[in-house]
Amino acid sequence: MKRLIIHYEISAIIFLMILISGCSAFTSKPLPQSSFNIVGKEQSYEAKVFSYAWGLKVEYGKSSAVGTQYDTVTVPAKSKLKISFNPPPKNYGNVHEIFGEDITESKTIENYSTGITVPEKPGTYTYNYNAVWDEGSVAYIFRIKVEE
């Protein structure tokens, strides 16, 4: 009986080692990158990873996305921004403009596949969006300063 229990324990340890090594390979792919550019200009700007669930790793962004330090890109009023990914996602959601100090205060704007039209009113605007790959999902954030 004791021998049978030891046999099961060894089998369980071997199974667990195989499972862990398989999962670590699953999470070894780097997070996809996302950037945006002003339509008609060649300069590309990196969007920051805000949160993700990638393989077995999960990292949530701060509850105050607006107060977080991100590079601010100056853009002309009424210009159009185009978002891109490397590699392309399987699915993606809408872009949200964030208000105030809490990421839950936001409004959904255009689907990013058609491009984002920048507001006419000068000011600083923060946007977040997410996309899904086979390995998981990633949310990104970027900030712009609109000038006339």
XYZ file of N, CA, C and O in Angstrom:
592
model
N 0.822 -1.192 0.000
C 0.000 0.000 0.000
C 0.868 1.258 0.000
O 0.586 2.192 -0.732
N 1.931 1.253 0.852
C 2.814 2.390 0.940
C 3.532 2.617 -0.394
O 3.726 3.753 -0.817
N 3.869 1.537 -1.044
C 4.536 1.615 -2.334
C 3.624 2.234 -3.388
O 4.050 3.018 -4.231
N 2.361 1.934 -3.344
C 1.379 2.461 -4.279
C 1.218 3.975 -4.095
O 1.157 4.730 -5.068
N 1.200 4.419 -2.839
C 1.088 5.853 -2.554
C 2.317 6.587 -3.075
O 2.201 7.648 -3.696
N 3.493 6.029 -2.852
C 4.732 6.642 -3.345
C 4.708 6.707 -4.867
O 5.094 7.711 -5.473
N 4.222 5.673 -5.520
C 4.123 5.639 -6.974
C 3.211 6.776 -7.476
O 3.541 7.466 -8.433
N 2.074 6.980 -6.812
C 1.153 8.059 -7.191
C 1.784 9.436 -6.952
O 1.597 10.355 -7.744
N 2.511 9.572 -5.852
C 3.168 10.848 -5.566
C 4.212 11.174 -6.632
O 4.280 12.303 -7.110
N 5.007 10.189 -7.013
C 6.020 10.403 -8.049
C 5.345 10.743 -9.382
O 5.760 11.662 -10.086
N 4.285 10.044 -9.701
C 3.544 10.331 -10.941
C 2.968 11.743 -10.918
O 3.007 12.456 -11.920
N 2.431 12.135 -9.780
C 1.870 13.483 -9.648
C 2.949 14.541 -9.803
O 2.739 15.572 -10.456
N 4.126 14.322 -9.243
C 5.232 15.275 -9.360
C 5.684 15.383 -10.807
O 5.901 16.489 -11.324
N 5.810 14.263 -11.489
C 6.204 14.278 -12.903
C 5.156 15.014 -13.739
O 5.482 15.851 -14.581
N 3.883 14.730 -13.501
C 2.804 15.410 -14.227
C 2.853 16.911 -13.976
O 2.716 17.720 -14.904
N 3.063 17.320 -12.739
C 3.133 18.730 -12.394
C 4.323 19.404 -13.081
O 4.190 20.525 -13.586
N 5.465 18.745 -13.146
C 6.639 19.303 -13.816
C 6.367 19.490 -15.308
O 6.736 20.514 -15.891
N 5.705 18.518 -15.936
C 5.366 18.638 -17.359
C 4.394 19.791 -17.571
O 4.543 20.588 -18.493
N 3.407 19.886 -16.705
C 2.414 20.954 -16.805
C 3.063 22.324 -16.653
O 2.816 23.236 -17.441
N 3.932 22.488 -15.675
C 4.603 23.764 -15.433
C 5.511 24.120 -16.602
O 5.522 25.268 -17.064
N 6.267 23.163 -17.109
C 7.152 23.471 -18.238
C 6.348 23.831 -19.474
O 6.725 24.718 -20.233
N 5.198 23.202 -19.682
C 4.327 23.559 -20.805
C 3.746 24.942 -20.646
O 3.669 25.715 -21.600
N 3.346 25.313 -19.436
C 2.770 26.643 -19.186
C 3.811 27.732 -19.320
O 3.519 28.811 -19.814
N 5.044 27.463 -18.898
C 6.061 28.496 -19.015
C 6.377 28.752 -20.479
O 6.663 29.879 -20.864
N 6.300 27.728 -21.326
C 6.488 27.946 -22.759
C 5.330 28.765 -23.306
O 5.501 29.594 -24.190
N 4.156 28.547 -22.759
C 2.966 29.281 -23.202
C 3.095 30.766 -22.923
O 2.621 31.596 -23.682
N 3.739 31.140 -21.850
C 3.855 32.552 -21.475
C 5.165 33.179 -21.928
O 5.433 34.315 -21.603
N 5.996 32.450 -22.666
C 7.292 32.999 -23.040
C 7.209 34.007 -24.184
O 8.163 34.737 -24.417
N 6.095 34.067 -24.890
C 5.958 35.058 -25.954
C 5.861 36.441 -25.332
O 5.144 36.641 -24.359
N 6.569 37.403 -25.908
C 6.489 38.764 -25.357
C 5.125 39.391 -25.629
O 4.412 38.983 -26.548
N 4.780 40.391 -24.832
C 3.528 41.114 -25.052
C 3.577 41.825 -26.397
O 4.615 42.366 -26.777
N 2.484 41.841 -27.125
C 2.445 42.563 -28.400
C 2.612 44.066 -28.178
O 2.206 44.607 -27.150
N 3.197 44.725 -29.126
C 3.386 46.168 -29.073
C 2.264 46.854 -29.838
O 1.723 46.295 -30.789
N 1.922 48.051 -29.415
C 0.936 48.853 -30.125
C 1.468 50.271 -30.248
O 2.160 50.763 -29.361
N 1.149 50.898 -31.362
C 1.573 52.275 -31.586
C 0.474 53.008 -32.335
O -0.492 52.412 -32.793
N 0.637 54.310 -32.436
C -0.308 55.104 -33.205
C 0.462 56.153 -33.988
O 1.590 56.501 -33.649
N -0.128 56.606 -35.063
C 0.474 57.680 -35.832
C -0.613 58.642 -36.295
O -1.788 58.297 -36.340
N -0.197 59.862 -36.588
C -1.101 60.862 -37.129
C -1.191 60.573 -38.619
O -0.165 60.500 -39.308
N -2.414 60.355 -39.123
C -2.602 60.022 -40.530
C -1.980 61.120 -41.388
O -2.188 62.311 -41.150
N -1.169 60.702 -42.361
C -0.478 61.644 -43.236
C 0.943 61.953 -42.786
O 1.697 62.598 -43.496
N 1.316 61.483 -41.604
C 2.676 61.687 -41.099
C 3.296 60.315 -40.866
O 2.615 59.364 -40.516
N 4.596 60.214 -41.020
C 5.263 58.923 -40.881
C 5.669 58.591 -39.455
O 5.890 57.434 -39.137
N 5.755 59.582 -38.580
C 6.181 59.364 -37.193
C 5.199 58.456 -36.467
O 3.992 58.659 -36.532
N 5.710 57.464 -35.763
C 4.893 56.528 -34.991
C 5.203 56.726 -33.509
O 6.351 56.971 -33.136
N 4.175 56.611 -32.644
C 4.330 56.800 -31.204
C 3.865 55.549 -30.483
O 2.802 55.016 -30.777
N 4.649 55.115 -29.517
C 4.332 53.896 -28.780
C 3.218 54.141 -27.756
O 3.241 55.110 -27.018
N 2.235 53.236 -27.750
C 1.228 53.226 -26.689
C 1.797 52.371 -25.556
O 2.536 51.415 -25.792
N 1.477 52.710 -24.320
C 1.991 51.985 -23.163
C 1.042 50.852 -22.787
O -0.175 50.994 -22.885
N 1.600 49.752 -22.342
C 0.783 48.647 -21.822
C 0.202 49.114 -20.498
O 0.929 49.564 -19.608
N -1.108 49.011 -20.374
C -1.789 49.431 -19.153
C -2.066 48.233 -18.249
O -1.832 48.269 -17.058
N -2.566 47.152 -18.833
C -2.797 45.918 -18.086
C -2.841 44.767 -19.076
O -2.989 44.974 -20.278
N -2.712 43.544 -18.548
C -2.761 42.385 -19.436
C -3.083 41.111 -18.668
O -2.883 41.031 -17.456
N -3.584 40.145 -19.403
C -3.727 38.764 -18.949
C -3.087 37.952 -20.066
O -3.684 37.750 -21.127
N -1.838 37.554 -19.874
C -1.037 36.948 -20.934
C -0.535 35.596 -20.453
O 0.291 35.532 -19.562
N -1.070 34.524 -21.015
C -0.747 33.200 -20.512
C -1.261 33.088 -19.091
O -2.435 33.316 -18.827
N -0.374 32.795 -18.162
C -0.770 32.703 -16.760
C -0.426 33.970 -15.981
O -0.652 34.030 -14.789
N 0.124 34.966 -16.660
C 0.509 36.208 -15.984
C -0.609 37.235 -16.123
O -1.163 37.419 -17.192
N -0.915 37.910 -15.022
C -1.936 38.951 -15.022
C -1.362 40.173 -14.326
O -0.800 40.081 -13.248
N -1.507 41.324 -14.950
C -1.040 42.585 -14.377
C -2.097 43.631 -14.675
O -2.456 43.851 -15.825
N -2.604 44.252 -13.624
C -3.634 45.271 -13.791
C -3.014 46.645 -13.677
O -2.130 46.872 -12.862
N -3.522 47.584 -14.491
C -3.055 48.963 -14.457
C -3.557 49.667 -13.214
O -4.414 49.169 -12.487
N -3.022 50.833 -12.978
C -3.448 51.634 -11.830
C -4.881 52.096 -12.045
O -5.331 52.275 -13.172
N -5.589 52.327 -10.972
C -6.977 52.762 -11.095
C -7.062 54.195 -11.599
O -8.085 54.632 -12.079
N -5.982 54.930 -11.502
C -5.975 56.307 -11.978
C -5.080 56.431 -13.200
O -3.930 56.807 -13.113
N -5.617 56.069 -14.354
C -4.836 56.119 -15.588
C -4.441 57.544 -15.947
O -3.376 57.781 -16.486
N -5.288 58.493 -15.638
C -5.021 59.875 -16.010
C -3.828 60.424 -15.234
O -3.021 61.172 -15.757
N -3.663 60.031 -13.979
C -2.567 60.525 -13.160
C -1.256 59.814 -13.410
O -0.215 60.238 -12.919
N -1.253 58.748 -14.177
C -0.047 57.988 -14.452
C 0.840 58.751 -15.429
O 0.342 59.420 -16.325
N 2.146 58.650 -15.266
C 3.080 59.353 -16.133
C 3.243 58.625 -17.465
O 3.750 57.524 -17.521
N 2.786 59.239 -18.524
C 2.945 58.732 -19.881
C 3.443 59.884 -20.735
O 3.165 61.047 -20.444
N 4.154 59.560 -21.793
C 4.557 60.592 -22.733
C 3.301 61.180 -23.360
O 2.361 60.461 -23.679
N 3.285 62.482 -23.534
C 2.165 63.160 -24.170
C 2.612 63.606 -25.556
O 3.639 64.259 -25.697
N 1.843 63.233 -26.558
C 2.159 63.568 -27.938
C 1.285 64.745 -28.365
O 0.065 64.704 -28.192
N 1.890 65.786 -28.905
C 1.153 66.955 -29.371
C 0.656 66.703 -30.787
O 1.431 66.299 -31.664
N -0.647 66.927 -30.993
C -1.264 66.706 -32.310
C -2.136 67.903 -32.681
O -2.676 68.576 -31.808
N -2.290 68.166 -33.973
C -3.169 69.259 -34.392
C -4.644 68.891 -34.178
O -5.020 67.724 -34.257
N -5.466 69.901 -33.913
C -6.910 69.687 -33.748
C -7.486 69.062 -35.014
O -7.021 69.327 -36.119
N -8.501 68.214 -34.832
C -9.240 67.538 -35.907
C -8.414 66.553 -36.729
O -8.868 66.076 -37.741
N -7.176 66.263 -36.325
C -6.393 65.285 -37.079
C -6.923 63.892 -36.775
O -7.740 63.685 -35.882
N -6.466 62.920 -37.542
C -6.926 61.545 -37.370
C -5.736 60.680 -36.948
O -4.648 60.814 -37.491
N -5.971 59.803 -35.954
C -4.934 58.892 -35.469
C -5.271 57.484 -35.915
O -6.432 57.064 -35.883
N -4.257 56.722 -36.284
C -4.429 55.325 -36.682
C -3.611 54.460 -35.725
O -2.430 54.711 -35.504
N -4.246 53.453 -35.134
C -3.597 52.546 -34.182
C -3.184 51.276 -34.908
O -3.922 50.766 -35.754
N -2.007 50.754 -34.557
C -1.539 49.505 -35.156
C -0.942 48.599 -34.086
O -0.636 49.049 -32.981
N -0.802 47.325 -34.425
C -0.290 46.312 -33.499
C 0.799 45.481 -34.168
O 0.788 45.299 -35.382
N 1.690 44.944 -33.349
C 2.684 43.996 -33.829
C 2.829 42.895 -32.797
O 3.362 43.146 -31.732
N 2.336 41.698 -33.064
C 1.600 41.221 -34.237
C 0.133 41.647 -34.187
O -0.367 42.047 -33.132
N -0.565 41.532 -35.324
C -1.990 41.893 -35.352
C -2.804 41.018 -34.398
O -2.516 39.837 -34.237
N -3.827 41.587 -33.761
C -4.647 40.816 -32.810
C -5.684 39.958 -33.513
O -5.979 40.144 -34.695
N -6.220 39.036 -32.739
C -7.318 38.184 -33.201
C -8.629 38.990 -33.163
O -9.430 38.928 -34.079
N -8.839 39.734 -32.088
C -10.010 40.603 -31.894
C -9.559 41.873 -31.187
O -8.546 41.866 -30.498
N -10.341 42.913 -31.326
C -10.030 44.145 -30.608
C -11.312 44.880 -30.269
O -12.352 44.677 -30.871
N -11.208 45.735 -29.255
C -12.371 46.468 -28.771
C -12.350 47.912 -29.225
O -11.559 48.296 -30.077
N -13.218 48.694 -28.645
C -13.299 50.112 -28.964
C -12.284 50.913 -28.167
O -11.761 50.455 -27.157
N -12.040 52.115 -28.627
C -11.181 53.050 -27.915
C -12.060 53.827 -26.939
O -13.198 54.170 -27.256
N -11.530 54.081 -25.745
C -12.262 54.829 -24.724
C -11.476 56.071 -24.353
O -10.267 55.994 -24.117
N -12.152 57.197 -24.303
C -11.545 58.414 -23.802
C -11.791 58.449 -22.300
O -12.921 58.284 -21.846
N -10.739 58.643 -21.521
C -10.826 58.597 -20.063
C -10.977 60.007 -19.517
O -10.265 60.918 -19.924
N -11.894 60.159 -18.571
C -12.123 61.455 -17.934
C -11.730 61.390 -16.469
O -11.788 60.336 -15.858
N -11.412 62.529 -15.904
C -11.179 62.618 -14.468
C -10.028 61.770 -14.003
O -9.113 61.462 -14.740
N -10.083 61.361 -12.750
C -9.004 60.596 -12.135
C -9.288 59.102 -12.047
O -8.504 58.359 -11.512
N -10.399 58.656 -12.566
C -10.774 57.253 -12.438
C -11.022 56.670 -13.815
O -11.781 57.204 -14.601
N -10.381 55.566 -14.118
C -10.509 54.952 -15.443
C -11.937 54.492 -15.727
O -12.313 54.281 -16.865
N -12.763 54.361 -14.705
C -14.153 53.947 -14.940
C -14.975 55.080 -15.537
O -16.056 54.847 -16.047
N -14.480 56.310 -15.459
C -15.165 57.442 -16.075
C -14.622 57.613 -17.484
O -13.541 58.151 -17.686
N -15.359 57.114 -18.460
C -14.891 57.191 -19.832
C -16.075 57.158 -20.782
O -17.199 56.872 -20.377
N -15.786 57.446 -22.037
C -16.810 57.288 -23.063
C -16.198 56.519 -24.216
O -15.004 56.651 -24.513
N -17.004 55.700 -24.846
C -16.550 54.941 -25.996
C -16.581 55.851 -27.207
O -17.567 56.537 -27.454
N -15.468 55.868 -27.922
C -15.437 56.640 -29.157
C -15.317 55.673 -30.329
O -15.584 54.493 -30.174
N -14.901 56.145 -31.459
C -14.872 55.337 -32.669
C -14.104 54.024 -32.496
O -13.183 53.939 -31.710
N -14.496 53.038 -33.274
C -13.738 51.801 -33.339
C -12.386 52.151 -33.947
O -12.325 52.810 -34.972
N -11.298 51.717 -33.323
C -9.998 52.187 -33.770
C -9.619 51.715 -35.159
O -8.747 52.282 -35.792
N -10.265 50.691 -35.692
C -9.911 50.226 -37.031
C -10.227 51.281 -38.087
O -9.649 51.279 -39.163
N -11.135 52.200 -37.786
C -11.455 53.281 -38.722
C -10.633 54.529 -38.433
O -10.682 55.484 -39.190
N -9.895 54.544 -37.349
C -9.107 55.710 -36.963
C -9.855 56.548 -35.943
O -11.074 56.473 -35.830
N -9.110 57.325 -35.199
C -9.687 58.163 -34.147
C -9.592 59.614 -34.597
O -8.505 60.093 -34.922
N -10.687 60.312 -34.606
C -10.665 61.735 -34.914
C -10.392 62.499 -33.625
O -11.113 62.359 -32.643
N -9.334 63.295 -33.641
C -8.914 64.061 -32.478
C -9.916 65.201 -32.232
O -10.417 65.793 -33.176
N -10.211 65.509 -30.964
C -11.141 66.600 -30.677
C -10.672 67.942 -31.257
O -9.486 68.162 -31.470
N -11.633 68.810 -31.446
C -11.350 70.151 -31.952
C -10.856 71.067 -30.833
O -10.029 71.947 -31.042
N -11.352 70.821 -29.635
C -11.029 71.664 -28.481
C -9.615 71.357 -27.964
O -9.283 70.206 -27.686
N -8.765 72.380 -27.822
C -7.420 72.162 -27.276
C -7.489 71.589 -25.854
O -8.408 71.888 -25.098
N -6.526 70.760 -25.520
C -6.461 70.161 -24.192
C -5.716 68.848 -24.232
O -5.219 68.423 -25.272
N -5.637 68.190 -23.080
C -4.965 66.900 -22.973
C -6.018 65.808 -22.873
O -6.957 65.920 -22.088
N -5.849 64.761 -23.655
C -6.808 63.664 -23.725
C -6.075 62.342 -23.534
O -4.980 62.148 -24.061
N -6.689 61.443 -22.768
C -6.120 60.122 -22.509
C -7.059 59.067 -23.075
O -8.270 59.137 -22.875
N -6.488 58.086 -23.775
C -7.269 57.027 -24.413
C -6.749 55.663 -23.986
O -5.552 55.487 -23.770
N -7.674 54.718 -23.855
C -7.244 53.329 -23.660
C -8.070 52.416 -24.556
O -9.167 52.763 -24.983
N -7.492 51.254 -24.855
C -8.132 50.267 -25.736
C -7.486 48.919 -25.462
O -6.425 48.843 -24.841
N -8.156 47.859 -25.896
C -7.594 46.527 -25.679
C -7.722 45.678 -26.927
O -8.462 46.006 -27.843
N -6.960 44.592 -26.942
C -6.987 43.654 -28.048
C -6.738 42.256 -27.494
O -6.209 42.095 -26.392
N -7.135 41.240 -28.274
C -7.052 39.846 -27.825
C -6.256 39.018 -28.826
O -6.476 39.117 -30.039
N -5.348 38.209 -28.310
C -4.580 37.235 -29.080
C -4.859 35.869 -28.483
O -5.480 35.771 -27.428
N -4.357 34.805 -29.116
C -4.540 33.451 -28.573
C -3.940 33.323 -27.178
O -4.448 32.595 -26.330
N -2.854 34.050 -26.900
C -2.159 33.958 -25.613
C -2.831 34.757 -24.501
O -2.528 34.553 -23.331
N -3.698 35.695 -24.856
C -4.365 36.513 -23.841
C -4.782 37.865 -24.386
O -4.862 38.063 -25.593
N -5.015 38.807 -23.466
C -5.445 40.148 -23.869
C -4.544 41.202 -23.239
O -3.971 40.989 -22.172
N -4.445 42.342 -23.925
C -3.608 43.438 -23.456
C -4.391 44.736 -23.623
O -5.051 44.938 -24.646
N -4.332 45.601 -22.617
C -4.932 46.934 -22.695
C -3.797 47.947 -22.787
O -2.779 47.835 -22.099
N -3.980 48.937 -23.633
C -2.980 49.962 -23.873
C -3.546 51.329 -23.518
O -4.760 51.518 -23.448
N -2.647 52.285 -23.346
C -3.064 53.639 -23.016
C -2.095 54.620 -23.676
O -0.905 54.328 -23.827
N -2.624 55.760 -24.113
C -1.770 56.829 -24.592
C -2.443 58.170 -24.331
O -3.645 58.249 -24.094
N -1.637 59.215 -24.358
C -2.121 60.562 -24.053
C -1.678 61.505 -25.162
O -0.546 61.428 -25.632
N -2.594 62.399 -25.552
C -2.268 63.406 -26.553
C -2.591 64.794 -26.019
O -3.410 64.941 -25.117
N -1.931 65.780 -26.578
C -2.239 67.172 -26.283
C -2.658 67.807 -27.608
O -1.871 67.856 -28.554
N -3.904 68.260 -27.669
C -4.432 68.856 -28.882
C -4.146 70.350 -28.870
O -4.409 71.042 -27.893
N -3.544 70.813 -29.978
C -3.268 72.232 -30.148
C -3.924 72.712 -31.427
O -4.084 71.932 -32.373
N -4.302 73.971 -31.448
C -4.934 74.526 -32.647
C -3.945 74.689 -33.761
O -2.804 74.878 -33.613
